[in-house]
PDB file of C-alpha atoms in Angstrom:
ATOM      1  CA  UNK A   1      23.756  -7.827 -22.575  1.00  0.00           C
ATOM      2  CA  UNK A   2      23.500  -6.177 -25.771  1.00  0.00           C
ATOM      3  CA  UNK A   3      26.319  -8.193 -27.708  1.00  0.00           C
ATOM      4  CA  UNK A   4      25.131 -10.901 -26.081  1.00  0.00           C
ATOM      5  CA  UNK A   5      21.261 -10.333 -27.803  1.00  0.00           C
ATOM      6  CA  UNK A   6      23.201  -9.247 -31.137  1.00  0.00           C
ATOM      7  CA  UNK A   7      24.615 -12.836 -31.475  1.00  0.00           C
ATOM      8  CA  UNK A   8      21.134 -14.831 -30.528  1.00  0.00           C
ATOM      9  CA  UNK A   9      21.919 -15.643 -27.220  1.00  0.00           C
ATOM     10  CA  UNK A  10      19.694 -14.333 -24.852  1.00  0.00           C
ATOM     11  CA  UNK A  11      20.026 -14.792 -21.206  1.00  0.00           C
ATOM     12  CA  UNK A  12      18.077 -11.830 -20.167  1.00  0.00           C
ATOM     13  CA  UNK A  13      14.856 -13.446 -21.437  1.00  0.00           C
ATOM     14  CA  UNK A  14      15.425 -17.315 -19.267  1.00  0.00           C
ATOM     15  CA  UNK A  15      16.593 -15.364 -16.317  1.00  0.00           C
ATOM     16  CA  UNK A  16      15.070 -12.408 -14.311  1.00  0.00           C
ATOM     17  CA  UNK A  17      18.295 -11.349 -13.307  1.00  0.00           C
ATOM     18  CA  UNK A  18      20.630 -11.989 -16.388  1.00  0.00           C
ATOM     19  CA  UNK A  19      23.326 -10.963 -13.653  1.00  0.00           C
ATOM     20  CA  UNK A  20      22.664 -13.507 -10.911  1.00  0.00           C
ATOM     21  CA  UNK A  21      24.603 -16.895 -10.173  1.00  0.00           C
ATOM     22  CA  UNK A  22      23.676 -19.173 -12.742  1.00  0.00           C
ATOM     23  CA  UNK A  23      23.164 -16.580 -15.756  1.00  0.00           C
ATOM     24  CA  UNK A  24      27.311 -15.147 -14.551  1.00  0.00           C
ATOM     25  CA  UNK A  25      28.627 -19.011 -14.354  1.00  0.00           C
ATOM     26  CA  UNK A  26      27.469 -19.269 -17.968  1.00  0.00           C
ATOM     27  CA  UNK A  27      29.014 -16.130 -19.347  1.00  0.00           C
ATOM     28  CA  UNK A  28      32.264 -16.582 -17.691  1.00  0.00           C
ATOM     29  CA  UNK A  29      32.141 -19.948 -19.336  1.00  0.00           C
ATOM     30  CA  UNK A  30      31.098 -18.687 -22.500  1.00  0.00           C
ATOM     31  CA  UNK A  31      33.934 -16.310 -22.048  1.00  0.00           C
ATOM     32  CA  UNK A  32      36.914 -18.886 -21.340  1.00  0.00           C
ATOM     33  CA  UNK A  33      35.983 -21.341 -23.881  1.00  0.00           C
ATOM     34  CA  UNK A  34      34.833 -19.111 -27.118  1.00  0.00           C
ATOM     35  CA  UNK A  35      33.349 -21.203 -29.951  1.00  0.00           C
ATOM     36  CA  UNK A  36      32.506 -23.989 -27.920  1.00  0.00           C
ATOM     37  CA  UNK A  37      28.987 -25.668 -27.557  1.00  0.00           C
ATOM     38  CA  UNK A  38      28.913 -27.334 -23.809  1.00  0.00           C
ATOM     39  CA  UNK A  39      25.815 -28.400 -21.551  1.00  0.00           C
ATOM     40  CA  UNK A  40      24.446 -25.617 -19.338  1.00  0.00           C
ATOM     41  CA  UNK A  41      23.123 -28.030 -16.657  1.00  0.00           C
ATOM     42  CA  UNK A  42      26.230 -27.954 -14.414  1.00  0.00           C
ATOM     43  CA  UNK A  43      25.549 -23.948 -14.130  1.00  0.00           C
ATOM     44  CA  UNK A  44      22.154 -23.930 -12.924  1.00  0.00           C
ATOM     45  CA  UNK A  45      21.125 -23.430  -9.101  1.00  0.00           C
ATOM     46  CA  UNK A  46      18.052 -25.253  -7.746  1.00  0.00           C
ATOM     47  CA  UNK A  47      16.139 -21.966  -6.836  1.00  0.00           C
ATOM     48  CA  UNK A  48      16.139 -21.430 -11.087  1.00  0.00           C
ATOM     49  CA  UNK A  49      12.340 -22.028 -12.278  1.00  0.00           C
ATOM     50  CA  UNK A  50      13.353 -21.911 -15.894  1.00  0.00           C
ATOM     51  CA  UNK A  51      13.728 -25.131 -17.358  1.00  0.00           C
ATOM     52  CA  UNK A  52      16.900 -26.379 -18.259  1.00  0.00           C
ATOM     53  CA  UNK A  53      15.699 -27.218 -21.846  1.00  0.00           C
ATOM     54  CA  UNK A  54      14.651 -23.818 -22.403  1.00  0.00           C
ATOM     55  CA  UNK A  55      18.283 -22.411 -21.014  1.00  0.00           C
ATOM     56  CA  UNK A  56      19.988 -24.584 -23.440  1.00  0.00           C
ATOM     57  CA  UNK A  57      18.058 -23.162 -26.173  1.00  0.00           C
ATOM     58  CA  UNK A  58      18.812 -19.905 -25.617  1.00  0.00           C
ATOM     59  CA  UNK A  59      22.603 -20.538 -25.197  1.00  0.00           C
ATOM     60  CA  UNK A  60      22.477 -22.618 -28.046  1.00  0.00           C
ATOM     61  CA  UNK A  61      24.628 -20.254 -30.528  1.00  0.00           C
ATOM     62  CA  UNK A  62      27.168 -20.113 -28.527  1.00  0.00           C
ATOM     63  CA  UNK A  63      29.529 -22.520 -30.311  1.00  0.00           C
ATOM     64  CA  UNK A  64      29.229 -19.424 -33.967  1.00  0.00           C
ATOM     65  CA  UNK A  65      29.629 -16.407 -31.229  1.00  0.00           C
ATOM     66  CA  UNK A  66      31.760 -13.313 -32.573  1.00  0.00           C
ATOM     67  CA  UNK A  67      34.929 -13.084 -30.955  1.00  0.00           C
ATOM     68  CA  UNK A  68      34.618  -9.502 -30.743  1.00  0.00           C
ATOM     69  CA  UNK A  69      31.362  -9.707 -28.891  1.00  0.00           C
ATOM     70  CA  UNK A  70      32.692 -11.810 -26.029  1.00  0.00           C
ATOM     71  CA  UNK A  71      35.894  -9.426 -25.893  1.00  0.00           C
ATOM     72  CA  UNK A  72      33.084  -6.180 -25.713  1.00  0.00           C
ATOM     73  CA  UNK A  73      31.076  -9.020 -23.251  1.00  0.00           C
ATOM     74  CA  UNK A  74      34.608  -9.615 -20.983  1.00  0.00           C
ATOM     75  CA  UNK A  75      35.307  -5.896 -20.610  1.00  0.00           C
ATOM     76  CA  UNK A  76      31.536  -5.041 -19.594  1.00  0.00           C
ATOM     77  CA  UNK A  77      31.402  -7.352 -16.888  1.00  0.00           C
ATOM     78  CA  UNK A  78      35.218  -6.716 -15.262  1.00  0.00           C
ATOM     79  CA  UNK A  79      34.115  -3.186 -15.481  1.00  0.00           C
ATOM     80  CA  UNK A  80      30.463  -4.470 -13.377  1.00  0.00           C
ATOM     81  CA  UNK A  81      32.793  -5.990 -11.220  1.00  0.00           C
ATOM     82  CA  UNK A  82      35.493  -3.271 -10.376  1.00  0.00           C
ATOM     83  CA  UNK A  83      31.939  -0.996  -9.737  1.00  0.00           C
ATOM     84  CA  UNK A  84      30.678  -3.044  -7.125  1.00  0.00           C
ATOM     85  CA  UNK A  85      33.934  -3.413  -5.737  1.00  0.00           C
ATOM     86  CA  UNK A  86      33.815   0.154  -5.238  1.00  0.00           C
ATOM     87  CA  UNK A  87      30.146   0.764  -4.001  1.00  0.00           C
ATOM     88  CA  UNK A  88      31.250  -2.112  -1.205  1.00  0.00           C
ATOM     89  CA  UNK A  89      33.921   0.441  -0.176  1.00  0.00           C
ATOM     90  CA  UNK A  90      31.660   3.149  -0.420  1.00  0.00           C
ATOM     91  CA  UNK A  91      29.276   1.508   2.110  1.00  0.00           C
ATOM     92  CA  UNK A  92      31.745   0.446   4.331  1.00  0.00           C
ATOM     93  CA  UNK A  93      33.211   3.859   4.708  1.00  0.00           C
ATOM     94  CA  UNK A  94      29.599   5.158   5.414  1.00  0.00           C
ATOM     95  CA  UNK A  95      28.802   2.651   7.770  1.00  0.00           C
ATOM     96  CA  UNK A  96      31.815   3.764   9.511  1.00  0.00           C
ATOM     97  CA  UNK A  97      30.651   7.409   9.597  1.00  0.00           C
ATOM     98  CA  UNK A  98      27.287   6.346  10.808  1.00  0.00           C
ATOM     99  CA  UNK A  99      28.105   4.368  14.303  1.00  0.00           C
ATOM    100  CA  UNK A 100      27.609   7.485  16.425  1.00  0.00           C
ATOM    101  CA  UNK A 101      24.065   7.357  15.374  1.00  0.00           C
ATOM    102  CA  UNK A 102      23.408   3.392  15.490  1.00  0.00           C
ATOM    103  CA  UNK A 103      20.784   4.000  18.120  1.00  0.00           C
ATOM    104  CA  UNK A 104      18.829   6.418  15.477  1.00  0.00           C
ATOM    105  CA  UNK A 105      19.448   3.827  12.748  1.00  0.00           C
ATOM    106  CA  UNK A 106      18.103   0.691  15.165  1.00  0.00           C
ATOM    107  CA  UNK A 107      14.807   2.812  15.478  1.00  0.00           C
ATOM    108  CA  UNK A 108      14.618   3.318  11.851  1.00  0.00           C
ATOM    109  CA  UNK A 109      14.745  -0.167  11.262  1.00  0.00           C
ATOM    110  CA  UNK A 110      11.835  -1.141  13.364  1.00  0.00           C
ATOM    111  CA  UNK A 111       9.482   0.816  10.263  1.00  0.00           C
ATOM    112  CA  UNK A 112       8.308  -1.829   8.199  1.00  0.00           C
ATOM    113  CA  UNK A 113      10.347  -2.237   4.984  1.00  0.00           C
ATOM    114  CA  UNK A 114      14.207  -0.429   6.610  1.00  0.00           C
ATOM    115  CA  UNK A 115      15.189  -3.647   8.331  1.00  0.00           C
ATOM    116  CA  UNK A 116      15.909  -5.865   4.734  1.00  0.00           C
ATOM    117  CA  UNK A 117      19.010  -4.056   4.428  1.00  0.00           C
ATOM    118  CA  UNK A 118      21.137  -2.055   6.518  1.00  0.00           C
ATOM    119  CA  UNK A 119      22.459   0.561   4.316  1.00  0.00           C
ATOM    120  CA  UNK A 120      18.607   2.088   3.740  1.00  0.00           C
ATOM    121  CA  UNK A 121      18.307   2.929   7.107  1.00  0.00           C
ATOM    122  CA  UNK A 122      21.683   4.951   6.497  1.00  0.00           C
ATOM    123  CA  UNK A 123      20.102   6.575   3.177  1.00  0.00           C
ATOM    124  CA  UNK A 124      17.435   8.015   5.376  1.00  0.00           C
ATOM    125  CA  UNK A 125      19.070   9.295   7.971  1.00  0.00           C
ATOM    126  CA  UNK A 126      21.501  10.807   5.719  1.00  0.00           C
ATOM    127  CA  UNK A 127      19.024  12.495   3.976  1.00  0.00           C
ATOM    128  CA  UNK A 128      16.823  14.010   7.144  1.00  0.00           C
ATOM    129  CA  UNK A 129      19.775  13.964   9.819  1.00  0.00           C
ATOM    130  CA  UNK A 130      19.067  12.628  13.553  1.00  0.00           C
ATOM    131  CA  UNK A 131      17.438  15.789  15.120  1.00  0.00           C
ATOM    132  CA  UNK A 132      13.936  15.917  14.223  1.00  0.00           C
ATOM    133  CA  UNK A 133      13.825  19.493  16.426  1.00  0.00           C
ATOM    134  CA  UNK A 134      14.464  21.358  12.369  1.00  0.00           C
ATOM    135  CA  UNK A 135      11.377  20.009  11.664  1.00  0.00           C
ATOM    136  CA  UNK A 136       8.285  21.571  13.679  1.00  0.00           C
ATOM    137  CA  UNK A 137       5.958  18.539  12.843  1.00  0.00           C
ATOM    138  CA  UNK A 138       5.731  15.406  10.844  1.00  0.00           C
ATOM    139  CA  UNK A 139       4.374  17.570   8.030  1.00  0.00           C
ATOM    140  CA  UNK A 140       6.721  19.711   7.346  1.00  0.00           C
ATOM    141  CA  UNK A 141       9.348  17.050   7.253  1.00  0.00           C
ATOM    142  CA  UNK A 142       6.465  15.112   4.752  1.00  0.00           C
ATOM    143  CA  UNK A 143       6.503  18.230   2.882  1.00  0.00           C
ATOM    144  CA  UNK A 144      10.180  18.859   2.476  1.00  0.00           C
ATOM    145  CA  UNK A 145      10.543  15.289   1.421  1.00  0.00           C
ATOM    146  CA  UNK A 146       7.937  15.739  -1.220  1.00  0.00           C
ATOM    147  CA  UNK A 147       5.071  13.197  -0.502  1.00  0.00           C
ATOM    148  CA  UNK A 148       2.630  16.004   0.423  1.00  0.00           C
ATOM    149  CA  UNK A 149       0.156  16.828  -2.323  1.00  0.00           C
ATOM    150  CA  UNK A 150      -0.689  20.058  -2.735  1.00  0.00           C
ATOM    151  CA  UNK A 151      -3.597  21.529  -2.368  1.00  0.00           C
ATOM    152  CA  UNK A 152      -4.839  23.281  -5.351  1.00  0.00           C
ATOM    153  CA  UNK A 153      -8.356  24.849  -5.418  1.00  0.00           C
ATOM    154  CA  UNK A 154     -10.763  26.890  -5.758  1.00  0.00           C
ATOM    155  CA  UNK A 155     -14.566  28.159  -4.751  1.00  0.00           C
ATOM    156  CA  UNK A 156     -14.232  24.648  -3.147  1.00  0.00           C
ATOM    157  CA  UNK A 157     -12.842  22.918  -5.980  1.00  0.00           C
ATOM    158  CA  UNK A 158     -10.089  20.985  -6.088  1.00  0.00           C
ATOM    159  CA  UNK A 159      -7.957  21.368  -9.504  1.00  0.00           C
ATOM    160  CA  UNK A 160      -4.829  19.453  -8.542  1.00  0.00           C
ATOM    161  CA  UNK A 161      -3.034  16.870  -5.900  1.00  0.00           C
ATOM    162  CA  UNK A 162       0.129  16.969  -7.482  1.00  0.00           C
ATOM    163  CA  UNK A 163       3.155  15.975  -5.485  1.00  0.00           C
ATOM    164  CA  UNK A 164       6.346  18.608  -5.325  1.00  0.00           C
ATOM    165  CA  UNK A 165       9.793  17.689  -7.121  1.00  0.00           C
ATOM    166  CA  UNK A 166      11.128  17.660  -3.717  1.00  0.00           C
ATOM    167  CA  UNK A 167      13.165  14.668  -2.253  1.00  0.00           C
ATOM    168  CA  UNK A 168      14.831  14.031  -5.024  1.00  0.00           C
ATOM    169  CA  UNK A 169      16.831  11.010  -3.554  1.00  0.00           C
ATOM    170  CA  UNK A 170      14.792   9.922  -0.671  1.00  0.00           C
ATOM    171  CA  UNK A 171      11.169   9.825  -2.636  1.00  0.00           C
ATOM    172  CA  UNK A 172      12.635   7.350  -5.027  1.00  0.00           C
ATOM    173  CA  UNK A 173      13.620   5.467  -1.722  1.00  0.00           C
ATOM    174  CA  UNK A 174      10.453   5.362   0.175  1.00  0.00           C
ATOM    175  CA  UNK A 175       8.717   4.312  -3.142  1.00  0.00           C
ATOM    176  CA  UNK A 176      10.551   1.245  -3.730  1.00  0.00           C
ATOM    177  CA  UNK A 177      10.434   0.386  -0.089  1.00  0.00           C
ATOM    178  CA  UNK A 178       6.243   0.755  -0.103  1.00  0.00           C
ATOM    179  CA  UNK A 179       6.214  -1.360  -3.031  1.00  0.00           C
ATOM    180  CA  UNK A 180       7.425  -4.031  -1.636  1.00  0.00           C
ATOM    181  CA  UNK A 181       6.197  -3.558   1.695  1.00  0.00           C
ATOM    182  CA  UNK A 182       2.048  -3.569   0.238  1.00  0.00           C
ATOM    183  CA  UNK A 183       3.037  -6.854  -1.402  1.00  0.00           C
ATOM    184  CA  UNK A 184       3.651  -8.849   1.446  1.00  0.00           C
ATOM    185  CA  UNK A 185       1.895 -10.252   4.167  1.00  0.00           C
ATOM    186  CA  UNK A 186       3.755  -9.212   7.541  1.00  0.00           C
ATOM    187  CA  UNK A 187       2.209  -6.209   7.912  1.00  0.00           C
ATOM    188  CA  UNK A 188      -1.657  -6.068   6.852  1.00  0.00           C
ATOM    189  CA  UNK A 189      -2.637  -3.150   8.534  1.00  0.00           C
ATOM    190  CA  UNK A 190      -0.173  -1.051   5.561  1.00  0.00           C
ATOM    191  CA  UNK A 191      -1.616  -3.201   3.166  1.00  0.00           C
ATOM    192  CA  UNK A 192      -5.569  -2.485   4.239  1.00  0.00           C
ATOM    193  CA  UNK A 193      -4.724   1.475   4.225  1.00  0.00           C
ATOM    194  CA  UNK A 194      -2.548   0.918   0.553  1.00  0.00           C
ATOM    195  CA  UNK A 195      -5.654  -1.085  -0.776  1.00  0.00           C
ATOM    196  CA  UNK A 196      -8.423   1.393   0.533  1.00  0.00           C
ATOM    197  CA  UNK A 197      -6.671   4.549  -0.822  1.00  0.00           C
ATOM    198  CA  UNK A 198      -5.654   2.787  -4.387  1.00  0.00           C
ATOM    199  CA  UNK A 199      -9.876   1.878  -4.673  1.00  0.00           C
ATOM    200  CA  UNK A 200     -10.527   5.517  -4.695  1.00  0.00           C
ATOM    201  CA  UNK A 201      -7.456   7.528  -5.859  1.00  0.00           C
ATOM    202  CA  UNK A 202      -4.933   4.996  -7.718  1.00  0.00           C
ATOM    203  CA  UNK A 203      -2.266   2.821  -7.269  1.00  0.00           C
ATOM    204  CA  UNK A 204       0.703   5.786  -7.346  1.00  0.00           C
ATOM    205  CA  UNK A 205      -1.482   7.571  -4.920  1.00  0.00           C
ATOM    206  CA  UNK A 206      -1.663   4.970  -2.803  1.00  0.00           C
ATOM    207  CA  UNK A 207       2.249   4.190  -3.167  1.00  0.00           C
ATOM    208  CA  UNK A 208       2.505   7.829  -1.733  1.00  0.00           C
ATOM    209  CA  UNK A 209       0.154   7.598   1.037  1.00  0.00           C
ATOM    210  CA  UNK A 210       2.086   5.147   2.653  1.00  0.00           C
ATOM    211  CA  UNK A 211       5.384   6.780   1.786  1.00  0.00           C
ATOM    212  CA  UNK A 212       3.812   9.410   3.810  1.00  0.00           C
ATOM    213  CA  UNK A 213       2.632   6.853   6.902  1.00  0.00           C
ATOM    214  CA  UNK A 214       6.472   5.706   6.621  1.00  0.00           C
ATOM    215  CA  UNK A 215       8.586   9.436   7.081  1.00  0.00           C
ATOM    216  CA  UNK A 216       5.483  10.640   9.893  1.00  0.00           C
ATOM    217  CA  UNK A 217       6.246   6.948  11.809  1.00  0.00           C
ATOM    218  CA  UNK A 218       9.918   8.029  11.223  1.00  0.00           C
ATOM    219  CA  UNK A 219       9.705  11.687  12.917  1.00  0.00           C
ATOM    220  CA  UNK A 220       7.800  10.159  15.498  1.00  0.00           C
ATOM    221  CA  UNK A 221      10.006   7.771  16.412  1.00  0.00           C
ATOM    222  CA  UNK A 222      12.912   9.817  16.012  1.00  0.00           C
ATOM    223  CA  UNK A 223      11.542  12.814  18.047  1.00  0.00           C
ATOM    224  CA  UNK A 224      10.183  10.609  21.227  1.00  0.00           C
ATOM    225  CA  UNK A 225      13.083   7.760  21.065  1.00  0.00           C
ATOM    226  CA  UNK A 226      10.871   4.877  20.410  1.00  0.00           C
ATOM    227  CA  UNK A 227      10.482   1.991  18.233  1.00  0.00           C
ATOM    228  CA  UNK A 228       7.543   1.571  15.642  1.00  0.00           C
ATOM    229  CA  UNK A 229       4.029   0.675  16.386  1.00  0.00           C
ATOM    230  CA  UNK A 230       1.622  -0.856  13.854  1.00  0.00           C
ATOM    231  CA  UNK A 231      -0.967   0.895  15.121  1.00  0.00           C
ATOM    232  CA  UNK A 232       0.350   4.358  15.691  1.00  0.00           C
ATOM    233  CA  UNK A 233       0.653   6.261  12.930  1.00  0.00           C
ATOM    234  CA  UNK A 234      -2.033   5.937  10.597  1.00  0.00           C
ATOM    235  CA  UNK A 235      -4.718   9.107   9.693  1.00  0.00           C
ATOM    236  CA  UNK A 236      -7.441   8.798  12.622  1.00  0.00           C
ATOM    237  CA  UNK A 237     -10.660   8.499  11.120  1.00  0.00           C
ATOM    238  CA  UNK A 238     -13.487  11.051  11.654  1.00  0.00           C
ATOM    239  CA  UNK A 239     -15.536  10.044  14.798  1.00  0.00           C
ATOM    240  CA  UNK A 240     -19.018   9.412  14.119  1.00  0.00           C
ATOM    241  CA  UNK A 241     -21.656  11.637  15.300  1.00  0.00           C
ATOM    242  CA  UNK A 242     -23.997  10.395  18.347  1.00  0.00           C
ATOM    243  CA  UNK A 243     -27.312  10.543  17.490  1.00  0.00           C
ATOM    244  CA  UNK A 244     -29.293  12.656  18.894  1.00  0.00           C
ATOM    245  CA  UNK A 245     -32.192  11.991  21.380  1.00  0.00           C
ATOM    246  CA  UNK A 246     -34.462  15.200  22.453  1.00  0.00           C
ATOM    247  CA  UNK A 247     -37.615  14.972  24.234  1.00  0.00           C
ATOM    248  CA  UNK A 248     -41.097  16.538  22.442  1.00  0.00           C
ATOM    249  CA  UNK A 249     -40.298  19.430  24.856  1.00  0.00           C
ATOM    250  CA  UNK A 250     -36.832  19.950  23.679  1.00  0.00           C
ATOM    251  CA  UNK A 251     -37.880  19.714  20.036  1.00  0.00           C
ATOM    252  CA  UNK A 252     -41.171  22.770  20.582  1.00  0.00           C
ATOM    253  CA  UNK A 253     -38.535  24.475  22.478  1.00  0.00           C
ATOM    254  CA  UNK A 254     -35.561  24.384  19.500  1.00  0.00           C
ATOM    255  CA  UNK A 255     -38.335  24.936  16.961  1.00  0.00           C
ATOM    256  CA  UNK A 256     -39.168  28.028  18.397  1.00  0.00           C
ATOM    257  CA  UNK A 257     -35.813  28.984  19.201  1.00  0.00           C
ATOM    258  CA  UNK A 258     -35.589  29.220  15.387  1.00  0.00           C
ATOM    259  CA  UNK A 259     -38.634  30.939  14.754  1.00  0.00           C
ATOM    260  CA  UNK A 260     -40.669  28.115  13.684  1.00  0.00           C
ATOM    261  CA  UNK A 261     -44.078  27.272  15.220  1.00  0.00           C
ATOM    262  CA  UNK A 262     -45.651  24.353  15.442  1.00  0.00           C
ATOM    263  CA  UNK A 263     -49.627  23.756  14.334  1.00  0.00           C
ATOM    264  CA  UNK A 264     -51.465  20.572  15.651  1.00  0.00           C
TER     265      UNK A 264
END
C-alpha cells in the first residue's frame, strides 16, 4: 500500500482491511482503467461502515495517479495472490497428513477458541504431537511451551515472573487465540479468570494465564480422550479454613499444653 499512500490515495485509512472485498474491487479497478476518475459506490459491500463519501475522498486522486505506481501496485498484489495460492496448497497437503489423527484434532476443537478454524487445531498438534505420555504432567508440557513463569526469588522474595523464550511458534498461537477468546461472550467463565488475574498482575499476564488454562485443558483432554469442560480446568482455589469451636476445657487444656497458665 505504500505507492498507493505515495500518490494520496489511501485505502488503508477507510478500510480496516485495505485487502478485503471492497478495498481489492477498487484497486483492480484502479488498475485496469489508469487515469480515470469513476464512482466507488458500485465497489462497496453492505457490511462496510465507512461512508461512501468518505471512500470517495480518499480515492479521489486517482484520475493524476503515476503510472509507475499502479505497475509497482499490479505486481504487489499478483505476487499476494500467487502466495495465498500457495499457503492453500500448503494446508491442503497438511490436512492430508493429519486425517490419521482427526479424532485428536475433534478434541482439540472442543477448547474454546480451536474450533473458528480448522487449520489451528493442526498447528497445535503439530507442535505437541498426539501422545501426551512425553509429557509427565500438564506442567511440563506448560513449561516446554513457554507460558510458565519462572520463579525467581529469594529469602522469600520474589524478583521475577518472567516467561521462557520457549514455544516459539505455538506461544504466538495461544496468544492470539486468548485474545479473542476474553473478548467475547460464549465463554464467561475464561473471561471472569482473564479479568480477575489482569486486576492484579496485567493484561499480558492475564493473556498468559489463560494460554496456560488452554495447553493444561489440552493435555487433559488429550491424555484421558475427552472433550472440554468449562468447568474443569481452572486453578482450584484454596479451601477456607473451618472455624474452630473448643470448649473452655479444651482451651485450659491447649493453654497449658503450651506452657501458658491461666489466672482468674
Amino acid at each position: 500500500m505504500n505507492c498507493l499512500t505515495g500518490e494520496g490515495i489511501k485505502l488503508d485509512d477507510v478500510f480496516t482491511d485495505p485487502f478485503g472485498t471492497s478495498s481489492m474491487d477498487i484497486l483492480k479497478y484502479m488498475i485496469q482503467h489508469p487515469g480515470e476518475a469513476f464512482d466507488v459506490t458500485p465497489f462497496i459491500r453492505k457490511g462496510c461502515k465507512t461512508p461512501i463519501p468518505v471512500i470517495q475522498e480518499a480515492v479521489e486522486k486517482a484520475a493524476s495517479i503515476d503510472l509507475s505506481a499502479l505497475s509497482k501496485l499490479r505486481v504487489a498484489l499478483d505476487r499476494m495472490v500467487r502466495t495465498i495460492g500457495n499457503e492453500t496448497t500448503l494446508k491442503q497437503d497438511i490436512s492430508e497428513k493429519m486425517k490419521p489423527y482427526a479424532h485428536q484434532l475433534e478434541l482439540i476443537r472442543t477448547v474454546p477458541g480451536f474450533d473458528k478454524d480448522p487449520f489451528t487445531a493442526e498447528r497445535v498438534l503439530a507442535e505437541i504431537g498426539p501422545d501426551m505420555s512425553v509429557f509427565p504432567s500438564a506442567k511440563h508440557l506448560c513449561s516446554w511451551a513457554g507460558v510458565c513463569p519462572s520463579h525467581d526469588s529469594s529469602a522469600r522474595k520474589v524478583k521475577g515472573r518472567k516467561i521462557s523464550k520457549a514455544g516459539t511458534y505455538i506461544k504466538p498461537l495461544l496468544v492470539n487465540i486468548a485474545r479473542a477468546v476474553v473478548r467475547s461472550k460464549i465463554h464467561p467463565e475464561i473471561t471472569l479468570r482473564f479479568n480477575r488475574i489482569k486486576n492484579r498482575r496485567g493484561y499480558m499476564k492475564a493473556i498468559i494465564a489463560i494460554c496456560k488454562m488452554f495447553l493444561t485443558a489440552i493435555w487433559h483432554i488429550l491424555h484421558k480422550d475427552e472433550p472440554y469442560k468449562a468447568d474443569g480446568y481452572m486453578t482450584a482455589k484454596k479451601p477456607k479454613k473451618a472455624k474452630k469451636v473448643m470448649t473452655r476445657a479444651q482451651l485450659a487444656e491447649y493453654l497449658a499444653s503450651q506452657g501458658i497458665t491461666v489466672v482468674d
